PDB file of C-alpha atoms and ligand atoms in Angstrom:
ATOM      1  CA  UNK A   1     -63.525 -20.011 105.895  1.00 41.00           C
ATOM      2  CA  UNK A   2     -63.672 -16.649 104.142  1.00 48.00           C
ATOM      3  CA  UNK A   3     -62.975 -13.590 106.062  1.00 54.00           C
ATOM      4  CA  UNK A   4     -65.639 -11.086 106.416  1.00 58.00           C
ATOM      5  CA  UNK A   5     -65.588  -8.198 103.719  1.00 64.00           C
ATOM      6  CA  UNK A   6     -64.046  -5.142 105.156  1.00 90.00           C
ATOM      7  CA  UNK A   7     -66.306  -2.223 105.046  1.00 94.00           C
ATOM      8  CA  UNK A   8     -66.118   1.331 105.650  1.00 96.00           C
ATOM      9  CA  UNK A   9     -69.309   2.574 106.880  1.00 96.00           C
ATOM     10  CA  UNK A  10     -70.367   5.626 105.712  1.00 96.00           C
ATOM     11  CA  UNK A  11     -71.922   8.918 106.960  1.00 95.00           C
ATOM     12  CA  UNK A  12     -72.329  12.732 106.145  1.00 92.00           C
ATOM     13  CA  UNK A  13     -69.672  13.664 108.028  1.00 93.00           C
ATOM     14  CA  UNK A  14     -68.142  10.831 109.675  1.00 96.00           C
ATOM     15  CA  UNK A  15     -66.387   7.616 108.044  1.00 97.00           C
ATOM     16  CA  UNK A  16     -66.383   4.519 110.336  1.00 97.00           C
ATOM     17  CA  UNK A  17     -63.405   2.646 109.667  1.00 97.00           C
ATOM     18  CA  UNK A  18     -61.573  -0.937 110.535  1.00 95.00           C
ATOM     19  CA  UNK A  19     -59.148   0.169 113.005  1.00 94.00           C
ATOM     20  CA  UNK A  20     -56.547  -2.003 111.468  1.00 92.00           C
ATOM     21  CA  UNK A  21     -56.662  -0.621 108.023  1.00 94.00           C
ATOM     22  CA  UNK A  22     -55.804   2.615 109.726  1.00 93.00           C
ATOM     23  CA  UNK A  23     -52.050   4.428 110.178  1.00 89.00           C
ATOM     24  CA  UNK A  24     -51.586   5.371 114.083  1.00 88.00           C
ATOM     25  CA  UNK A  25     -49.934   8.844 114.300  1.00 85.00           C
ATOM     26  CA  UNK A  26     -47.732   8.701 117.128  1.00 88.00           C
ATOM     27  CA  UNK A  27     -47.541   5.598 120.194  1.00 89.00           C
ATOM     28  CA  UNK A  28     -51.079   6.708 121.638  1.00 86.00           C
ATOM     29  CA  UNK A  29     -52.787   6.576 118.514  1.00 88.00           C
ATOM     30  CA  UNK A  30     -50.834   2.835 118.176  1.00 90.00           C
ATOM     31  CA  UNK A  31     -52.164   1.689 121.536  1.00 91.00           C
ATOM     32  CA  UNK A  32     -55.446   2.783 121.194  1.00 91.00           C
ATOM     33  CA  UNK A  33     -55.901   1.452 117.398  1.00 92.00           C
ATOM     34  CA  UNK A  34     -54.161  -2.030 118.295  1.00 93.00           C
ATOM     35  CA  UNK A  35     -57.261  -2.445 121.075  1.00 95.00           C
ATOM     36  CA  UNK A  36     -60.118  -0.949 118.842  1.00 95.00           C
ATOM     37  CA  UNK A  37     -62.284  -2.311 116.096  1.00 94.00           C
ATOM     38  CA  UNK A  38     -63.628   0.953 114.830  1.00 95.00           C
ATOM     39  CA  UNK A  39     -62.487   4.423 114.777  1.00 96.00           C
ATOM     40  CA  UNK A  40     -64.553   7.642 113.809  1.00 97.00           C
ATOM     41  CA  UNK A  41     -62.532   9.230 111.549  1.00 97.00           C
ATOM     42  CA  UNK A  42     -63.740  13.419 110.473  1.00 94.00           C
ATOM     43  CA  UNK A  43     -63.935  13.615 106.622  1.00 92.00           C
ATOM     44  CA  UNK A  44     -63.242  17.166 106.266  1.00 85.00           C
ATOM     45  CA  UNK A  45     -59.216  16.831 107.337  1.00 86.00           C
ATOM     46  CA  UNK A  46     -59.450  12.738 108.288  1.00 91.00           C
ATOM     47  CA  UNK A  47     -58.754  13.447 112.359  1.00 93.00           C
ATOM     48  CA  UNK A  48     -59.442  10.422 114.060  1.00 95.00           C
ATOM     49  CA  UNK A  49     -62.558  11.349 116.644  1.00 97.00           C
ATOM     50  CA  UNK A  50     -62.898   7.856 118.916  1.00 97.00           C
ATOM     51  CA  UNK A  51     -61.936   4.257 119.088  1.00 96.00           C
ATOM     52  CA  UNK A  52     -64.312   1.693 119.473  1.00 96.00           C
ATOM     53  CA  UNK A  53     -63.021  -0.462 122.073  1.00 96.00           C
ATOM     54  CA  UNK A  54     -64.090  -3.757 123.602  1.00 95.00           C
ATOM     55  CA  UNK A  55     -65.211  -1.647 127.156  1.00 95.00           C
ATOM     56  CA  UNK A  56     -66.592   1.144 124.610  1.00 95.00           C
ATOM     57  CA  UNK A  57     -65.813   4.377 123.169  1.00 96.00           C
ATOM     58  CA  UNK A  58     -62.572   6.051 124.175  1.00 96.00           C
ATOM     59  CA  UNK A  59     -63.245   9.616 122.638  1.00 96.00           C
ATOM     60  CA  UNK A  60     -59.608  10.956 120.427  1.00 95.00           C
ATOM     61  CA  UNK A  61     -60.906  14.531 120.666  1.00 95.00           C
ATOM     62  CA  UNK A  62     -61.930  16.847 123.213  1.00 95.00           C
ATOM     63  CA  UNK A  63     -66.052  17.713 122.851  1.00 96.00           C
ATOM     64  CA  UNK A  64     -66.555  14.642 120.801  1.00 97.00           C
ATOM     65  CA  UNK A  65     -70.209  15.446 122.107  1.00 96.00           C
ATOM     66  CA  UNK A  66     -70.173  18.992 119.826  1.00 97.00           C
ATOM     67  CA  UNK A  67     -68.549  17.249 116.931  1.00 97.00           C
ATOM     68  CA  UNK A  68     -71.471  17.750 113.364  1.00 94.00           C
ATOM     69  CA  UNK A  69     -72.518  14.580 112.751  1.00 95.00           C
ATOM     70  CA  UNK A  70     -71.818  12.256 115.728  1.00 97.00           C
ATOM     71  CA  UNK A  71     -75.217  11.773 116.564  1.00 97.00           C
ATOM     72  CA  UNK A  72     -75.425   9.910 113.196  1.00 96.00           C
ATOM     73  CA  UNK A  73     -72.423   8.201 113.013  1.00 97.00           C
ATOM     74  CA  UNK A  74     -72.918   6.823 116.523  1.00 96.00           C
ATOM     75  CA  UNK A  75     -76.387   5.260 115.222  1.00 96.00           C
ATOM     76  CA  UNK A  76     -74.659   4.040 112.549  1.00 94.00           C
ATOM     77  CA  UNK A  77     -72.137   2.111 114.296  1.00 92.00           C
ATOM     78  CA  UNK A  78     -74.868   0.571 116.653  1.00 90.00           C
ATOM     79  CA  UNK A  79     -76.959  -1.089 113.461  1.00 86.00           C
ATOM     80  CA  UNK A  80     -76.102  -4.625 112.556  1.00 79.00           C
ATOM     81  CA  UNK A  81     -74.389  -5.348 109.545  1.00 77.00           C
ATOM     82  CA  UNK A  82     -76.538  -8.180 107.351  1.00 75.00           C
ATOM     83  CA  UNK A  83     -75.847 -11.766 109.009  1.00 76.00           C
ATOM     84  CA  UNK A  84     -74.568 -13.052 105.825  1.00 77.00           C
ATOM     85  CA  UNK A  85     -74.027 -11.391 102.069  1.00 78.00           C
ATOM     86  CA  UNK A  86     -73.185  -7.680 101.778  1.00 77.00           C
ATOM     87  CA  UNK A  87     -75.051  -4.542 102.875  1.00 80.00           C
ATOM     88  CA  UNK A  88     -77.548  -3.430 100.157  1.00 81.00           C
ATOM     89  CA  UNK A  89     -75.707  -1.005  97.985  1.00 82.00           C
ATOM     90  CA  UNK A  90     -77.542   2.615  98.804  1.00 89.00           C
ATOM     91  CA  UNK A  91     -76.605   5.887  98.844  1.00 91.00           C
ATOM     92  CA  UNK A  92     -76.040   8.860 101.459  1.00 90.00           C
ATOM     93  CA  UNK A  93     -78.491  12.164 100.494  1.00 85.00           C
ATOM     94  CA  UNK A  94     -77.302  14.510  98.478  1.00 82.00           C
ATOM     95  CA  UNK A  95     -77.416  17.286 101.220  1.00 72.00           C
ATOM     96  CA  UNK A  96     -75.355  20.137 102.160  1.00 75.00           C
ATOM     97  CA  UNK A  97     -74.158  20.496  98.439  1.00 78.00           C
ATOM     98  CA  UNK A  98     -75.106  24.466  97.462  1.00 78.00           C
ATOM     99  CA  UNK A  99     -73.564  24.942 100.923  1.00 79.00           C
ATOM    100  CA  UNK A 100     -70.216  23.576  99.378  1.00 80.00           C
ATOM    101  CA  UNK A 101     -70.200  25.376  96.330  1.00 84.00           C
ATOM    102  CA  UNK A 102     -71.730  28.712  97.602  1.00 85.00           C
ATOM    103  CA  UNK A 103     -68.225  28.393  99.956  1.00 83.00           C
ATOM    104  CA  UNK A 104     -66.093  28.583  96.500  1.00 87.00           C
ATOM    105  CA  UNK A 105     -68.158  31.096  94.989  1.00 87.00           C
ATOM    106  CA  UNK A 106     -69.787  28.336  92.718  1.00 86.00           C
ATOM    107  CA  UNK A 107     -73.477  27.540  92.356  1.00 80.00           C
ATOM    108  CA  UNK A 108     -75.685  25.547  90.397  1.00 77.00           C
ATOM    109  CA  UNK A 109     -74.876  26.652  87.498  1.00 84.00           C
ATOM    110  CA  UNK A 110     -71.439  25.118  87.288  1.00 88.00           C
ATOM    111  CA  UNK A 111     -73.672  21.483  86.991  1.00 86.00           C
ATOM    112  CA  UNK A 112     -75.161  22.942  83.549  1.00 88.00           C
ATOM    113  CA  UNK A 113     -71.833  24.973  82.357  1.00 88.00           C
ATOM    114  CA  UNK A 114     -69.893  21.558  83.292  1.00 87.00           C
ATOM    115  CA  UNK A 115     -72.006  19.061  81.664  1.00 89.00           C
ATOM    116  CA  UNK A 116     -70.476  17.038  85.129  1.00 90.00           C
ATOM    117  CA  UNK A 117     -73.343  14.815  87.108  1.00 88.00           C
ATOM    118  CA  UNK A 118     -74.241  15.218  90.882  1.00 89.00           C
ATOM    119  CA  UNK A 119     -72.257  12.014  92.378  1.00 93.00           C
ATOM    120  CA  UNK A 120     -73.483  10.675  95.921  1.00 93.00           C
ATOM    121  CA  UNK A 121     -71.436   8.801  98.238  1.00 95.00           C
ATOM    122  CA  UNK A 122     -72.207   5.549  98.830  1.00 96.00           C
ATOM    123  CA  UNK A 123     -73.661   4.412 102.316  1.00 95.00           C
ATOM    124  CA  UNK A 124     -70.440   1.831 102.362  1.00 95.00           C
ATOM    125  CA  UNK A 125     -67.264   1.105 100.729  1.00 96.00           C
ATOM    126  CA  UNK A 126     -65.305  -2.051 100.280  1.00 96.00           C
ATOM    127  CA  UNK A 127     -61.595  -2.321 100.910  1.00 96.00           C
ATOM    128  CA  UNK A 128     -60.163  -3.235  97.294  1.00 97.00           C
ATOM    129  CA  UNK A 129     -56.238  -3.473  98.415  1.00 96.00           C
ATOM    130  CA  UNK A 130     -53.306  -0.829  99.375  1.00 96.00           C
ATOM    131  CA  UNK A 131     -52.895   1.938  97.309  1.00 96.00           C
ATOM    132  CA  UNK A 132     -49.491   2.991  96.002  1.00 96.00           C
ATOM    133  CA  UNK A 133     -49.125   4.619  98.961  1.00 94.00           C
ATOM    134  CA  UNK A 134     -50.106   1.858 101.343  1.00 94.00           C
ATOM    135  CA  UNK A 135     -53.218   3.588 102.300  1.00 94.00           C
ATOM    136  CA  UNK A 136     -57.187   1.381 102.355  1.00 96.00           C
ATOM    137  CA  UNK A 137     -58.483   1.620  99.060  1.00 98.00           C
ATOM    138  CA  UNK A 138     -62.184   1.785  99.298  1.00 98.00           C
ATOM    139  CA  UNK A 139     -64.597   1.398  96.254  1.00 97.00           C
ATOM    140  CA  UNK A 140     -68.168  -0.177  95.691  1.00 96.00           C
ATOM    141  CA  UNK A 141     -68.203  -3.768  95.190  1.00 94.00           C
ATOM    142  CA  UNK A 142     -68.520  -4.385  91.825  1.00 95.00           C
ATOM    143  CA  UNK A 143     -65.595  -2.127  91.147  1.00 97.00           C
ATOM    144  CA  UNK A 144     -63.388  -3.217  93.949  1.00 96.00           C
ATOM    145  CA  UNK A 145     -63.890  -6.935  92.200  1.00 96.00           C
ATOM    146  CA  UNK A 146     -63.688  -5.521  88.422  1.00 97.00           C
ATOM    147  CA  UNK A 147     -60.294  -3.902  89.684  1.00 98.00           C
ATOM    148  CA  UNK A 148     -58.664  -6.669  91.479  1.00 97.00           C
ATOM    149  CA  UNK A 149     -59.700  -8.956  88.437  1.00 98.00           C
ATOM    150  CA  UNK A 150     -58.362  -6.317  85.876  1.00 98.00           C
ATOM    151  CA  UNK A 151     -54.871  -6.003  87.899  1.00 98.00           C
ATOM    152  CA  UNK A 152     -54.624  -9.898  88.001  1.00 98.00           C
ATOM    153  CA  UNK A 153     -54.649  -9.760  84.162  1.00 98.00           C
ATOM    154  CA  UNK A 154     -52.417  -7.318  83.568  1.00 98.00           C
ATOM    155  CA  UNK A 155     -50.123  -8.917  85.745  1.00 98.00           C
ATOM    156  CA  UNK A 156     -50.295 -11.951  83.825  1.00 98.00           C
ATOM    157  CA  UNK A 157     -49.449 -10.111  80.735  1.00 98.00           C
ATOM    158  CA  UNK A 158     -46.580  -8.750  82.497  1.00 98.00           C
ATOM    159  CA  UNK A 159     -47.962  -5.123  83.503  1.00 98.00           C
ATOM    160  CA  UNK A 160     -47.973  -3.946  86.679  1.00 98.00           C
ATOM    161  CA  UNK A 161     -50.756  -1.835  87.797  1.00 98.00           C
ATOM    162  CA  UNK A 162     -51.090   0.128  91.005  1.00 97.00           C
ATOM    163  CA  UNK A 163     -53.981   2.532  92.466  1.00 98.00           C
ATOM    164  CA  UNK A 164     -52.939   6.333  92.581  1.00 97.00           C
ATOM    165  CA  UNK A 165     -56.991   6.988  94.586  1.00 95.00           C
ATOM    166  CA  UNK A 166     -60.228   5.559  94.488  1.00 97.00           C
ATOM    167  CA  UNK A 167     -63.078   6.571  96.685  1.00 97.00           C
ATOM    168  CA  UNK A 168     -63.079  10.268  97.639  1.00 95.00           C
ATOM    169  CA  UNK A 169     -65.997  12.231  99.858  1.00 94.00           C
ATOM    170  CA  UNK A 170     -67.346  15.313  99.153  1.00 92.00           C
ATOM    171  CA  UNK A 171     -65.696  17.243 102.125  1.00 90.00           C
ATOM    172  CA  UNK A 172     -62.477  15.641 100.865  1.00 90.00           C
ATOM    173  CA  UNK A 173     -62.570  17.236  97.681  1.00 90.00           C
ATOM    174  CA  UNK A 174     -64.065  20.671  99.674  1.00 90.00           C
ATOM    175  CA  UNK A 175     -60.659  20.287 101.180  1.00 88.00           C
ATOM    176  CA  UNK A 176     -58.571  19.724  97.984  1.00 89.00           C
ATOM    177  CA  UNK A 177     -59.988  23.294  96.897  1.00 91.00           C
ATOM    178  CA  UNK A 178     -59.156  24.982 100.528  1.00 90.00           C
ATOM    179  CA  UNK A 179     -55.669  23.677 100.157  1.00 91.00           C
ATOM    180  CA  UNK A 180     -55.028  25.118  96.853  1.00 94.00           C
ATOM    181  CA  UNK A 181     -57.078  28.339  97.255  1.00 93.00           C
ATOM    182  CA  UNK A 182     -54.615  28.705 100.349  1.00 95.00           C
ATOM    183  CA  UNK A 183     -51.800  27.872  98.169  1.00 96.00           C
ATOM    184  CA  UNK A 184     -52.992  31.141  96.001  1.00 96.00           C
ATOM    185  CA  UNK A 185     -54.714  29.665  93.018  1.00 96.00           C
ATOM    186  CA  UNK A 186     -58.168  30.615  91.566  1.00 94.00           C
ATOM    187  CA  UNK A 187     -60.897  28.364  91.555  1.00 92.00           C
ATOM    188  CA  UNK A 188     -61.366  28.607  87.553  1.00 90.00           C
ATOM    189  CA  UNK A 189     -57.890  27.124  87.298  1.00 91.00           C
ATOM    190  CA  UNK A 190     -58.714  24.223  90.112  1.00 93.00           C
ATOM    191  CA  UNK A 191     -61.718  23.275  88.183  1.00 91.00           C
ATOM    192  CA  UNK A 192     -59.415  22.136  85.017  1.00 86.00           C
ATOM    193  CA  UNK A 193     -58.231  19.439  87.181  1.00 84.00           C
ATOM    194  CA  UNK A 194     -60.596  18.999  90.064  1.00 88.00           C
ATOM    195  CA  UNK A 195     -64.145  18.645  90.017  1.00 88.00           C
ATOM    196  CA  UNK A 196     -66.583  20.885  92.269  1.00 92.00           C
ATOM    197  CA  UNK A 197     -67.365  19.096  95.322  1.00 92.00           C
ATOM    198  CA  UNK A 198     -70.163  16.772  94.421  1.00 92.00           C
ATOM    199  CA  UNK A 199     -69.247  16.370  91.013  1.00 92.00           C
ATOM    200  CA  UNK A 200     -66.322  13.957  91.378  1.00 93.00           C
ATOM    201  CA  UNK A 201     -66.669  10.611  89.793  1.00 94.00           C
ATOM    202  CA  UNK A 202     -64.543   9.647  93.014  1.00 96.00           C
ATOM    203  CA  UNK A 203     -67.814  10.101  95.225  1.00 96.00           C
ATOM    204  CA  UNK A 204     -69.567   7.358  93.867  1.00 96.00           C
ATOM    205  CA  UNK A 205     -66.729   4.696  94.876  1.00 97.00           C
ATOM    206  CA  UNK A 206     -66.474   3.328  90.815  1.00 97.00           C
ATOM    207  CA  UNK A 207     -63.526   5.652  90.069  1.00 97.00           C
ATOM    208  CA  UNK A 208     -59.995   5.219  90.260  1.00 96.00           C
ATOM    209  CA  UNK A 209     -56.911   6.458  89.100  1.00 98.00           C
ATOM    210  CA  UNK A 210     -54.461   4.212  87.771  1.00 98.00           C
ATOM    211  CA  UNK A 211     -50.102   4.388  87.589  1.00 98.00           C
ATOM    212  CA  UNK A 212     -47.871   1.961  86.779  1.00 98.00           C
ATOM    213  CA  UNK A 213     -44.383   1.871  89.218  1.00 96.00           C
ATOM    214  CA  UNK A 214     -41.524   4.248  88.242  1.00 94.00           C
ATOM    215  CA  UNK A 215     -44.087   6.588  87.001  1.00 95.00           C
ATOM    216  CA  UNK A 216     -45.433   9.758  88.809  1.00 95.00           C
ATOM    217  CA  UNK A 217     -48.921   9.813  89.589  1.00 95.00           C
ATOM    218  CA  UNK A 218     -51.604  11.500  87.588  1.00 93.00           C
ATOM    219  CA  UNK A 219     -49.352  12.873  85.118  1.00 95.00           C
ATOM    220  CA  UNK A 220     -50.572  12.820  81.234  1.00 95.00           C
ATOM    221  CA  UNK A 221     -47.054  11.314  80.640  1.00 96.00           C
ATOM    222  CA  UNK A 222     -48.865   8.042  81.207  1.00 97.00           C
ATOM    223  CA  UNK A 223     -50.453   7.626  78.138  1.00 97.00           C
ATOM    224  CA  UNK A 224     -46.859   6.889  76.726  1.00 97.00           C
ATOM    225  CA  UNK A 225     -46.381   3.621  78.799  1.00 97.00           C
ATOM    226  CA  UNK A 226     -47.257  -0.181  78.208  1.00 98.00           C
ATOM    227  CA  UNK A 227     -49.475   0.008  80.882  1.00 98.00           C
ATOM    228  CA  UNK A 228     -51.547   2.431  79.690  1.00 98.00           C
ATOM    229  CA  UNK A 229     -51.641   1.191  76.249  1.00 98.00           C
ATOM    230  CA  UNK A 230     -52.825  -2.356  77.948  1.00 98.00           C
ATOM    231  CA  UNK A 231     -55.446  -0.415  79.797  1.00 98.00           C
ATOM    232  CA  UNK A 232     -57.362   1.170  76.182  1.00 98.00           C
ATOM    233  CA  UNK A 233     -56.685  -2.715  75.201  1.00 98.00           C
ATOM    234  CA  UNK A 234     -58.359  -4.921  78.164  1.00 98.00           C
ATOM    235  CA  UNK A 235     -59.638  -1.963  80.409  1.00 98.00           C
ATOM    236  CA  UNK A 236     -63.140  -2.513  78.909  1.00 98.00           C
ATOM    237  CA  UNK A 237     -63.537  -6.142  79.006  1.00 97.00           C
ATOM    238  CA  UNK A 238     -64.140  -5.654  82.872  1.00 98.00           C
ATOM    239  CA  UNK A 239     -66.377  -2.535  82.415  1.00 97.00           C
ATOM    240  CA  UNK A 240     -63.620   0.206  83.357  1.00 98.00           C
ATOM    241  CA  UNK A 241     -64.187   3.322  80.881  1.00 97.00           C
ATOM    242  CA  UNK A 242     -61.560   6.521  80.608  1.00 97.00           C
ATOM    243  CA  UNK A 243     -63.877   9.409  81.498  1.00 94.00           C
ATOM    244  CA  UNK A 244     -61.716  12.637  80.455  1.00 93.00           C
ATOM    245  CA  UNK A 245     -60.391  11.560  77.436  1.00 95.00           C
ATOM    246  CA  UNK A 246     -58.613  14.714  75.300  1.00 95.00           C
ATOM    247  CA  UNK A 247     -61.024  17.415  74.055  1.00 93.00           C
ATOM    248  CA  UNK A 248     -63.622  16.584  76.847  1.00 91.00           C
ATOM    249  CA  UNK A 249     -67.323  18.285  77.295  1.00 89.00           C
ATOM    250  CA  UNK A 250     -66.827  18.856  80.892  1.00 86.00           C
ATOM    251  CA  UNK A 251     -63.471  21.328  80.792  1.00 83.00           C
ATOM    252  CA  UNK A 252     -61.742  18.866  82.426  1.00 86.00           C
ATOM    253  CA  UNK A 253     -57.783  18.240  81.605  1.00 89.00           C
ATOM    254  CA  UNK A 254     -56.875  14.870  79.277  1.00 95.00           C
ATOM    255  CA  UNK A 255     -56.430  12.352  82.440  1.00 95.00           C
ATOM    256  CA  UNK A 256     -54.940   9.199  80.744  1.00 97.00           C
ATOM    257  CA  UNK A 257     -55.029   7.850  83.942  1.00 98.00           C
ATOM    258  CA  UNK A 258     -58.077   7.709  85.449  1.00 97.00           C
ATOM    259  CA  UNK A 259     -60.739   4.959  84.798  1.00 98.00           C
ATOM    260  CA  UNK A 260     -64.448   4.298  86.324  1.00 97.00           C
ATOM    261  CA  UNK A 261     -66.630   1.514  86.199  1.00 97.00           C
ATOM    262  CA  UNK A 262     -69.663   1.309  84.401  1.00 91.00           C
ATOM    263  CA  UNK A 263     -71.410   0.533  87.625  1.00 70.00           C
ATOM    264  CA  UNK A 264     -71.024   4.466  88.096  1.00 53.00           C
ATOM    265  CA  UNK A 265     -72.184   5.263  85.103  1.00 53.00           C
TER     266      UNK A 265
HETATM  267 ZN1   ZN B   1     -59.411  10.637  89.070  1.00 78.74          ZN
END
């Protein structure tokens, strides 16, 4: 019998995960997610809101009531999931972008100046393995199969692949920039690495970026090991593409190591 695929459903503001594909932090967190089959989980800073248990929702925050976006997540965890076959593949609105941008002093004129598309997030995610760092990897579909059939043959060819990230949300990468910008660096210089909120091609769940053990992550060092030269070999017999390749349109730095489906493309 085949296990049923394990989703995370998404929302504006609010991801609705397994609760066993989730890291407790600390012995309540443990008890609670050992009982529960869903938490609420904040995208902005990833704070676990509530547990789905079997007698109901055990809020993890004070004011759960006030929190943006429960009202939507809440419906969301009340509709069915299809009987059989996966959830149609759609997309969450595009909304609350210029709001994002107008926060880092960008507007929409960083779309035309970047050459970068709008991404949206999709409405779910499947879980395509651990990362590197033992945390849910979450992509669309067809990429989380392209990417578990592209590591099998690379391991059979004696290359070991592993996933730096995949999916990211938009107020993820909002928070990428506050972390920096706290750290004392200018947006101009953020935007050689990181994409503007909405512009990542980690939104749309076909992205990933790709190490190899022993190596550090993201680094353009990469493009000097077997595994990357296996990648620009075999990565496009199962549709993965390099999007920032040196000398880029879009600004962005040479990144040997990340890859995207052509589903996202
Ligand atoms: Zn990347």
């Amino acid at each position: 019998m085949r296990t049923a695929p394990r989703l995370l459903l998404n929302t504006p503001d609010i991801e609705l995960w397994p609760a066993g594909l989730l890291h407790a932090r600390g012995s309540h967190d443990a008890r609670l997610l050992s009982r529960a089959r869903t938490v609420l989980r904040r995208k902005r800073d990833g704070r676990y809101l509530a547990a789905l248990l079997p007698e109901g929702l055990m809020p993890m925050v004070e004011r759960l009531a006030r929190e943006p976006g429960i009202d939507e997540a809440l419906q969301r965890l009340e509709e069915p999931l299809p009987r059989s076959g996966p959830p149609p593949e759609t997309q969450l609105p595009l909304d609350r972008l210029n709001e994002r941008l107008h926060r880092l002093g960008l507007d929409e004129r960083y779309a035309a100046r970047s050459g970068l598309p709008l991404v949206a997030e999709p409405a779910h995610l499947h879980f395509a393995g651990r990362d590197r760092y033992r945390r849910a990897l979450w992509l669309t579909r067809t990429a989380a199969r392209a990417w578990e059939r592209l590591r099998a043959a690379a391991a059979a060819d004696g290359i070991a692949l592993d996933a730096i990230s995949g999916y990211r949300s938009h107020d993820y990468q909002l928070g990428i920039f506050e972390r920096k910008l706290a750290r004392g660096l200018q947006v101009a210089d953020i935007l050689t690495v990181n994409a503007a909120p909405g512009y990542s091609e980690h939104h749309g769940g076909n992205a990933l970026d790709i190490g190899t053990p022993g190596e550090p992550p993201a680094e353009e060092s990469f493009e000097r090991t077997p595994a990357f030269a296996w990648l620009q070999a075999n990565a496009g017999d199962f549709g993965f593409r390099m999007s920032y390749p040196r000398d880029n349109p879009h600004g962005i730095v040479y990144e040997p190591w990340h890859w995207c489906h052509a589903a996202g493309t």
